[in-house]
CSV table of C-alpha atoms in Angstrom, one decimal:
chain,number,residue,atom,x,y,z
A,1,MET,CA,15.4,27.9,-11.1
A,2,GLU,CA,13.3,28.7,-8.0
A,3,LEU,CA,11.4,26.0,-6.3
A,4,VAL,CA,8.0,26.5,-4.8
A,5,GLU,CA,6.8,24.5,-1.8
A,6,ILE,CA,4.0,22.3,-2.7
A,7,GLY,CA,3.5,21.0,0.9
A,8,THR,CA,5.4,20.0,4.1
A,9,VAL,CA,6.5,16.7,5.8
A,10,GLU,CA,5.0,16.2,9.2
A,11,SER,CA,7.0,13.6,11.1
A,12,PRO,CA,8.0,12.5,14.5
A,13,LEU,CA,11.6,12.7,13.1
A,14,THR,CA,13.1,16.2,14.0
A,15,ASP,CA,16.9,15.8,14.0
A,16,ARG,CA,19.2,14.3,11.5
A,17,ALA,CA,21.2,12.3,14.1
A,18,SER,CA,18.3,10.1,14.9
A,19,ALA,CA,16.8,9.9,11.6
A,20,PRO,CA,17.2,6.7,9.6
A,21,LYS,CA,19.7,7.0,6.4
A,22,GLN,CA,16.9,5.7,4.2
A,23,GLY,CA,13.1,5.4,4.5
A,24,ASP,CA,13.2,1.7,4.5
A,25,GLU,CA,15.6,1.6,7.4
A,26,GLY,CA,13.2,2.0,10.2
A,27,ALA,CA,11.5,5.4,9.3
A,28,PRO,CA,8.2,6.0,11.3
A,29,GLU,CA,4.8,7.0,9.5
A,30,ALA,CA,4.4,10.5,8.5
A,31,TRP,CA,2.1,12.7,6.7
A,32,LEU,CA,2.6,14.7,3.5
A,33,GLU,CA,0.7,17.8,4.1
A,34,PHE,CA,0.0,19.4,0.6
A,35,ASP,CA,-1.0,23.1,0.0
A,36,PRO,CA,-4.7,23.1,-1.0
A,37,ARG,CA,-4.0,25.2,-4.0
A,38,PHE,CA,-2.2,22.0,-5.6
A,39,ALA,CA,-5.1,19.7,-4.7
A,40,GLU,CA,-6.0,19.2,-8.4
A,41,ALA,CA,-2.3,18.0,-9.0
A,42,LEU,CA,-3.0,15.1,-6.7
A,43,ASP,CA,-6.2,14.0,-8.4
A,44,GLY,CA,-6.1,10.1,-9.2
A,45,LEU,CA,-3.5,9.2,-6.6
A,46,GLU,CA,-4.9,6.6,-4.3
A,47,VAL,CA,-4.2,4.6,-1.1
A,48,GLY,CA,-1.8,1.7,-1.8
A,49,ASP,CA,0.3,3.7,-4.4
A,50,ASP,CA,3.9,3.7,-4.3
A,51,LEU,CA,5.1,7.4,-4.9
A,52,LEU,CA,8.5,9.1,-5.3
A,53,VAL,CA,8.4,12.3,-3.3
A,54,LEU,CA,10.9,15.0,-3.9
A,55,THR,CA,11.8,17.2,-1.0
A,56,TRP,CA,14.2,20.1,-0.3
A,57,LEU,CA,16.4,19.1,2.6
A,58,ASP,CA,16.5,22.5,4.1
A,59,ARG,CA,19.0,21.6,6.8
A,60,ALA,CA,21.6,20.2,4.6
A,61,VAL,CA,25.0,21.7,3.9
A,62,ARG,CA,25.4,23.0,0.3
A,63,ASP,CA,29.1,23.5,-0.1
A,64,VAL,CA,30.2,20.0,0.6
A,65,LEU,CA,31.5,18.0,-2.3
A,66,ARG,CA,33.0,14.9,-0.6
A,67,VAL,CA,31.9,12.7,2.3
A,68,HIS,CA,32.3,9.6,4.0
A,69,PRO,CA,29.2,7.6,2.8
A,70,ARG,CA,26.5,6.9,5.5
A,71,GLY,CA,28.6,9.4,7.8
A,72,ASP,CA,30.7,6.5,8.9
A,73,LEU,CA,34.5,7.4,8.9
A,74,ALA,CA,35.2,3.8,8.1
A,75,ASN,CA,33.9,4.3,4.7
A,76,PRO,CA,36.5,6.1,2.3
A,77,GLU,CA,35.5,9.8,1.5
A,78,ARG,CA,34.0,10.2,-2.0
A,79,GLY,CA,32.0,12.7,-4.2
A,80,VAL,CA,28.7,13.6,-2.8
A,81,PHE,CA,27.2,12.6,-6.3
A,82,GLY,CA,27.9,9.0,-5.6
A,83,THR,CA,26.2,9.0,-2.1
A,84,ARG,CA,22.7,9.8,-0.9
A,85,SER,CA,24.1,12.3,1.5
A,86,PRO,CA,21.8,15.3,2.1
A,87,ASP,CA,24.8,17.6,1.9
A,88,ARG,CA,25.3,18.4,-1.8
A,89,PRO,CA,25.0,21.4,-4.1
A,90,ASN,CA,21.3,21.0,-4.4
A,91,PRO,CA,19.8,19.1,-1.5
A,92,ILE,CA,16.9,17.4,-3.2
A,93,GLY,CA,15.7,14.4,-1.2
A,94,LEU,CA,14.2,11.4,-3.3
A,95,HIS,CA,12.1,9.2,-1.2
A,96,ARG,CA,10.0,6.1,-2.3
A,97,VAL,CA,6.9,5.8,0.1
A,98,HIS,CA,3.9,3.8,0.3
A,99,VAL,CA,0.6,5.6,0.6
A,100,LEU,CA,-1.5,4.4,3.7
A,101,ALA,CA,-4.2,6.8,4.0
A,102,ILE,CA,-5.6,10.2,2.1
A,103,ASP,CA,-7.6,12.7,3.9
A,104,GLY,CA,-8.2,15.5,1.6
A,105,THR,CA,-4.5,17.0,0.8
A,106,ARG,CA,-3.1,14.9,3.7
A,107,PHE,CA,-1.5,11.7,2.8
A,108,ARG,CA,-0.3,9.1,5.4
A,109,VAL,CA,2.8,7.4,4.2
A,110,ARG,CA,5.3,4.9,5.3
A,111,ASP,CA,9.1,4.8,4.6
A,112,LEU,CA,9.8,8.6,4.6
A,113,GLU,CA,12.8,9.6,6.6
A,114,ALA,CA,12.6,13.4,5.8
A,115,LEU,CA,12.5,15.5,9.1
A,116,ASP,CA,9.5,17.2,10.2
A,117,GLY,CA,8.8,20.6,8.3
A,118,THR,CA,10.8,19.6,5.5
A,119,PRO,CA,9.3,21.2,2.3
A,120,ILE,CA,7.9,19.0,-0.5
A,121,VAL,CA,8.7,20.1,-4.0
A,122,ASP,CA,7.3,17.2,-6.2
A,123,VAL,CA,5.6,13.9,-6.2
A,124,LYS,CA,5.9,11.3,-9.3
A,125,PRO,CA,4.6,7.7,-9.8
A,126,VAL,CA,7.1,5.0,-9.5
A,127,LEU,CA,7.3,3.8,-13.4
A,128,GLY,CA,6.4,0.2,-13.9
A,129,ALA,CA,7.3,-1.9,-17.2
A,130,ILE,CA,7.2,-0.1,-20.3
A,131,ASP,CA,4.0,-1.8,-21.4
A,132,GLU,CA,2.1,-0.6,-18.3
A,133,ARG,CA,2.7,3.1,-18.7
B,1,MET,CA,15.1,27.4,-2.5
B,2,GLU,CA,17.2,28.3,-5.5
B,3,LEU,CA,18.7,25.7,-7.5
B,4,VAL,CA,22.5,25.9,-8.9
B,5,GLU,CA,23.3,24.4,-12.2
B,6,ILE,CA,25.8,21.8,-11.8
B,7,GLY,CA,26.1,20.8,-15.6
B,8,THR,CA,24.2,20.6,-18.8
B,9,VAL,CA,22.9,18.0,-21.1
B,10,GLU,CA,24.3,17.7,-24.6
B,11,SER,CA,21.9,15.7,-26.6
B,12,PRO,CA,20.7,15.3,-30.2
B,13,LEU,CA,17.1,15.8,-29.0
B,14,THR,CA,16.1,19.5,-29.4
B,15,ASP,CA,12.4,19.5,-29.2
B,16,ARG,CA,9.8,17.8,-27.0
B,17,ALA,CA,7.6,16.8,-29.8
B,18,SER,CA,10.4,14.4,-31.1
B,19,ALA,CA,11.8,13.3,-27.6
B,20,PRO,CA,10.7,9.8,-26.3
B,21,LYS,CA,8.5,9.9,-23.2
B,22,GLN,CA,11.2,8.0,-21.1
B,23,GLY,CA,14.8,7.2,-21.5
B,24,ASP,CA,14.3,3.6,-22.0
B,25,GLU,CA,12.0,4.3,-25.0
B,26,GLY,CA,14.4,5.0,-27.5
B,27,ALA,CA,16.5,8.0,-26.4
B,28,PRO,CA,19.8,8.5,-28.1
B,29,GLU,CA,23.2,8.6,-26.4
B,30,ALA,CA,23.9,12.0,-24.7
B,31,TRP,CA,26.6,13.7,-22.8
B,32,LEU,CA,26.4,15.0,-19.3
B,33,GLU,CA,28.6,17.9,-19.2
B,34,PHE,CA,29.5,19.0,-15.5
B,35,ASP,CA,30.8,22.4,-14.5
B,36,PRO,CA,34.5,21.6,-13.4
B,37,ARG,CA,34.0,23.3,-10.2
B,38,PHE,CA,31.7,20.3,-9.1
B,39,ALA,CA,34.5,17.7,-10.4
B,40,GLU,CA,35.2,16.6,-6.8
B,41,ALA,CA,31.6,15.6,-6.3
B,42,LEU,CA,32.0,13.1,-9.1
B,43,ASP,CA,34.8,11.3,-7.6
B,44,GLY,CA,34.3,7.6,-7.4
B,45,LEU,CA,31.7,7.5,-10.2
B,46,GLU,CA,32.6,4.8,-12.8
B,47,VAL,CA,31.8,3.6,-16.2
B,48,GLY,CA,29.1,1.0,-15.9
B,49,ASP,CA,27.3,2.8,-13.1
B,50,ASP,CA,23.5,3.2,-13.1
B,51,LEU,CA,22.8,6.7,-11.9
B,52,LEU,CA,19.9,9.0,-11.2
B,53,VAL,CA,20.1,12.3,-12.9
B,54,LEU,CA,17.9,15.2,-11.7
B,55,THR,CA,17.5,18.0,-14.2
B,56,TRP,CA,15.6,21.3,-14.5
B,57,LEU,CA,13.1,21.1,-17.5
B,58,ASP,CA,13.5,24.5,-18.5
B,59,ARG,CA,10.9,24.2,-21.3
B,60,ALA,CA,8.0,23.0,-19.0
B,61,VAL,CA,5.1,25.0,-18.3
B,62,ARG,CA,4.7,25.1,-14.5
B,63,ASP,CA,1.1,26.4,-13.9
B,64,VAL,CA,-0.4,23.1,-15.3
B,65,LEU,CA,-2.1,20.9,-12.5
B,66,ARG,CA,-3.8,18.4,-14.8
B,67,VAL,CA,-2.9,16.6,-18.0
B,68,HIS,CA,-3.7,13.7,-20.2
B,69,PRO,CA,-1.1,11.1,-19.3
B,70,ARG,CA,1.7,10.8,-21.9
B,71,GLY,CA,0.1,13.8,-24.1
B,72,ASP,CA,-2.6,11.1,-25.3
B,73,LEU,CA,-6.1,12.6,-25.5
B,74,ALA,CA,-7.4,9.0,-25.1
B,75,ASN,CA,-6.1,9.0,-21.6
B,76,PRO,CA,-8.4,10.5,-19.0
B,77,GLU,CA,-7.1,13.9,-17.4
B,78,ARG,CA,-5.4,13.3,-14.0
B,79,GLY,CA,-3.2,15.5,-11.7
B,80,VAL,CA,0.5,16.0,-12.9
B,81,PHE,CA,1.6,14.4,-9.5
B,82,GLY,CA,0.3,11.0,-10.9
B,83,THR,CA,2.2,11.4,-14.2
B,84,ARG,CA,5.7,12.1,-15.4
B,85,SER,CA,4.5,15.1,-17.4
B,86,PRO,CA,7.5,17.7,-17.5
B,87,ASP,CA,4.6,20.2,-17.0
B,88,ARG,CA,4.4,20.6,-13.2
B,89,PRO,CA,4.8,23.3,-10.4
B,90,ASN,CA,8.5,22.3,-9.8
B,91,PRO,CA,9.7,20.7,-13.4
B,92,ILE,CA,12.4,18.7,-12.0
B,93,GLY,CA,13.3,15.7,-14.4
B,94,LEU,CA,14.1,12.2,-12.8
B,95,HIS,CA,16.2,10.1,-15.2
B,96,ARG,CA,17.9,6.7,-14.8
B,97,VAL,CA,20.9,6.5,-17.0
B,98,HIS,CA,23.9,4.1,-17.6
B,99,VAL,CA,27.4,5.6,-17.7
B,100,LEU,CA,29.2,4.3,-21.1
B,101,ALA,CA,32.2,6.6,-20.9
B,102,ILE,CA,33.8,9.3,-18.7
B,103,ASP,CA,36.2,12.0,-19.9
B,104,GLY,CA,37.0,14.3,-17.2
B,105,THR,CA,33.9,16.0,-16.2
B,106,ARG,CA,32.0,14.9,-19.2
B,107,PHE,CA,29.9,11.6,-18.8
B,108,ARG,CA,28.5,9.8,-22.0
B,109,VAL,CA,25.2,8.0,-21.1
B,110,ARG,CA,22.4,6.1,-22.4
B,111,ASP,CA,18.7,6.2,-21.7
B,112,LEU,CA,18.6,10.0,-21.3
B,113,GLU,CA,15.4,11.6,-22.8
B,114,ALA,CA,16.2,15.3,-21.6
B,115,LEU,CA,16.6,17.9,-24.2
B,116,ASP,CA,19.8,19.5,-25.4
B,117,GLY,CA,20.9,22.4,-23.0
B,118,THR,CA,18.8,21.2,-20.1
B,119,PRO,CA,20.3,22.2,-16.8
B,120,ILE,CA,21.5,19.2,-14.5
B,121,VAL,CA,20.9,19.8,-10.9
B,122,ASP,CA,21.9,16.5,-9.1
B,123,VAL,CA,23.2,13.2,-9.6
B,124,LYS,CA,22.4,10.3,-7.1
B,125,PRO,CA,23.3,6.5,-7.0
B,126,VAL,CA,20.6,3.9,-7.6
B,127,LEU,CA,20.0,2.2,-4.2
B,128,GLY,CA,20.6,-1.6,-3.9
B,129,ALA,CA,19.5,-3.8,-1.5
B,130,ILE,CA,19.8,-2.6,2.3
B,131,ASP,CA,22.9,-4.9,2.9
B,132,GLU,CA,24.8,-3.4,0.0
B,133,ARG,CA,24.5,0.2,1.1
């Protein structure tokens, strides 16, 4: 189960301490820079789309099983699978973003809290109602 | 970027042809069987929770970049990142499930279309409104 990097995040965010906990909590605009060898897989994506971006949170700690949610000691400790902590056995980030612009294999997005240089591993559409699929 | 298996899916679904395209399109009930060494990471999850389960779709083809959405030739071909096709560079499945019962590290869920034996790689809570996080 080895992941390939399909692209990287280009963002003004460079450290965990200053990044918002979630993309809709004040994340700056960012670029998704896709590797051109995956250009065909982007075919059909458009400005205005809402997408799910999966990343590999490469600065996370993988042997943590319990955390204080949102890093707040006032929150009782609980298992990481009940939280969105980046620290978890497989640090896959899941981000819902909105596409603002597309320039070849570069996508400008809002609502992405991933740090600069974070590898991107997948992109999926947000699913609508059953009759719209 | 090497994933560890945190558990496996136990389901009556055994082949892609008979599996529904999405979990809310008629998937049978299934079990999530977690490896006991990750038991602590499950702490706090409860019956009635809605969870996002991330799996490794081990029967997928990884060198496919364009598909007919939903496997229907009537749908024009498009890039896999605009579809939920299991065939994609990193075949990570994303499933929203509802927890029906918990028996130690076994979770009974509905709305899971993953095949029997599929490795589980992560579990995350569904995020509510900002003021509920």
